[in-house]
Amino acid sequence: MSEPFSVRVTVRGYETDVQGHLNQSVYINYAEHARWSLLQAAGITQAGLIGRGIGPVALETTIRYKRELLAGDEVDVTCAFTWGGGKTFRIEQVIRRTDGTVAAELSAVGGLLNLETRRMVADPAHHFKELATDPSLFGL
């Protein structure tokens, strides 16, 4: 199996809290950055999604904090989609220091929203596959 898609991020000082470690909400920002970076690498743009009348939505996110991150730390944020047969998909992500230390694991449930009806669309994998120039990045 190939390595999951990954982007590198440097922890910025203003993202830390009074204890000096990365604020909890920023982990979600890093995960979101990796997801949108994957979409972009696969050839999917926000304009393309809007043109099709759909948009990605987050339905659930669980974060398991493993080790603290400090200002200046460089991390790789992975992103791997898992497809089922319904209206949702899973996204598994790991935030790992460049020395290999896992700082956090995120597991999310997402879907695609029909922007007109405001309802989830069936078979989101089909839409990603049609929009992507490189659907293999989604495991499709």
XYZ file of C-alpha atoms in Angstrom:
140
model
C 0.000 0.000 0.000
C 1.306 3.477 -0.830
C 1.903 6.190 1.732
C -1.054 8.511 2.388
C -1.075 12.024 0.995
C 0.886 14.405 3.235
C 1.679 18.111 3.627
C 4.305 19.761 5.821
C 3.391 22.547 8.238
C 5.550 24.574 10.636
C 3.958 25.409 13.986
C 3.800 29.192 14.287
C 4.200 30.981 17.634
C 0.807 32.673 17.448
C -0.842 29.221 17.215
C 0.356 28.249 20.696
C -1.447 28.717 23.975
C -0.345 29.902 27.417
C 1.394 26.537 28.067
C 3.476 27.115 24.941
C 2.030 24.210 22.987
C -0.161 24.134 19.905
C -3.707 25.226 20.701
C -6.229 22.414 20.367
C -8.306 24.147 17.674
C -5.280 24.509 15.393
C -5.035 20.733 14.954
C -8.345 20.909 13.078
C -6.970 23.751 10.930
C -3.944 21.624 10.029
C -6.199 18.678 9.163
C -8.422 20.902 7.014
C -5.354 22.321 5.248
C -4.208 18.780 4.401
C -7.670 17.840 3.096
C -7.894 20.874 0.815
C -4.300 20.302 -0.315
C -5.250 16.749 -1.283
C -8.274 17.988 -3.232
C -6.071 20.511 -5.045
C -3.407 17.884 -5.820
C -6.147 15.615 -7.187
C -7.393 18.417 -9.464
C -10.516 19.379 -7.514
C -11.126 23.078 -6.935
C -13.695 24.951 -4.893
C -14.995 26.437 -8.152
C -15.370 22.942 -9.606
C -17.332 21.773 -6.579
C -19.578 24.852 -6.614
C -20.079 24.477 -10.366
C -21.372 20.973 -9.717
C -23.616 22.294 -6.932
C -21.912 20.375 -4.117
C -19.642 21.117 -1.202
C -17.774 18.996 1.344
C -19.076 18.982 4.913
C -17.582 17.749 8.168
C -20.013 15.672 10.205
C -17.789 14.415 13.010
C -14.167 14.791 14.084
C -12.324 12.943 16.825
C -8.835 14.024 17.872
C -6.468 11.910 19.942
C -3.645 14.070 21.274
C -0.429 12.065 21.710
C 2.460 14.540 22.165
C 2.621 18.304 22.424
C 3.788 20.487 19.573
C 5.802 23.660 20.141
C 6.454 26.758 18.045
C 8.955 25.944 15.319
C 8.152 22.220 15.199
C 7.740 20.900 11.668
C 5.012 18.344 11.155
C 3.670 16.224 8.341
C -0.109 15.989 8.178
C -1.409 12.918 6.358
C -4.802 12.458 4.782
C -6.412 9.172 3.685
C -10.025 8.751 2.545
C -11.993 5.544 3.145
C -15.153 4.980 1.144
C -18.288 3.097 2.131
C -21.515 2.509 0.308
C -23.581 5.328 1.790
C -23.597 9.098 1.805
C -20.530 9.499 4.000
C -16.818 8.748 3.939
C -14.086 8.598 6.564
C -10.877 10.592 6.631
C -7.996 9.320 8.741
C -5.202 11.772 9.487
C -1.976 11.730 11.474
C 0.020 14.765 12.556
C 3.616 13.604 12.965
C 6.823 15.457 13.781
C 9.575 15.034 11.219
C 11.402 12.757 13.698
C 8.472 10.317 13.428
C 6.784 11.159 16.740
C 2.997 11.081 16.406
C 1.530 14.260 17.906
C -2.132 13.606 17.093
C -4.479 11.273 15.253
C -7.692 12.564 13.736
C -10.612 10.544 12.475
C -13.420 12.329 10.675
C -16.697 11.573 8.937
C -17.554 13.739 5.972
C -19.944 13.965 3.099
C -20.954 16.082 0.146
C -23.819 18.513 0.478
C -26.134 19.418 -2.388
C -25.914 23.208 -2.170
C -29.448 23.717 -3.500
C -31.420 21.134 -1.517
C -29.063 21.268 1.515
C -29.145 17.456 1.643
C -26.312 14.946 1.536
C -25.660 13.442 -1.892
C -25.523 9.701 -2.453
C -22.237 8.043 -3.402
C -19.770 10.894 -2.759
C -16.929 8.745 -4.143
C -18.598 8.923 -7.577
C -18.533 12.742 -7.493
C -14.910 12.906 -6.343
C -13.922 10.426 -9.049
C -15.671 12.447 -11.770
C -14.163 15.761 -10.646
C -10.608 14.583 -9.986
C -7.851 14.528 -12.562
C -6.049 12.061 -10.246
C -8.657 10.026 -8.322
C -5.928 7.650 -7.109
C -5.089 10.213 -4.412
C -8.480 9.345 -2.902
C -7.898 5.616 -3.268
C -10.362 5.525 -6.193
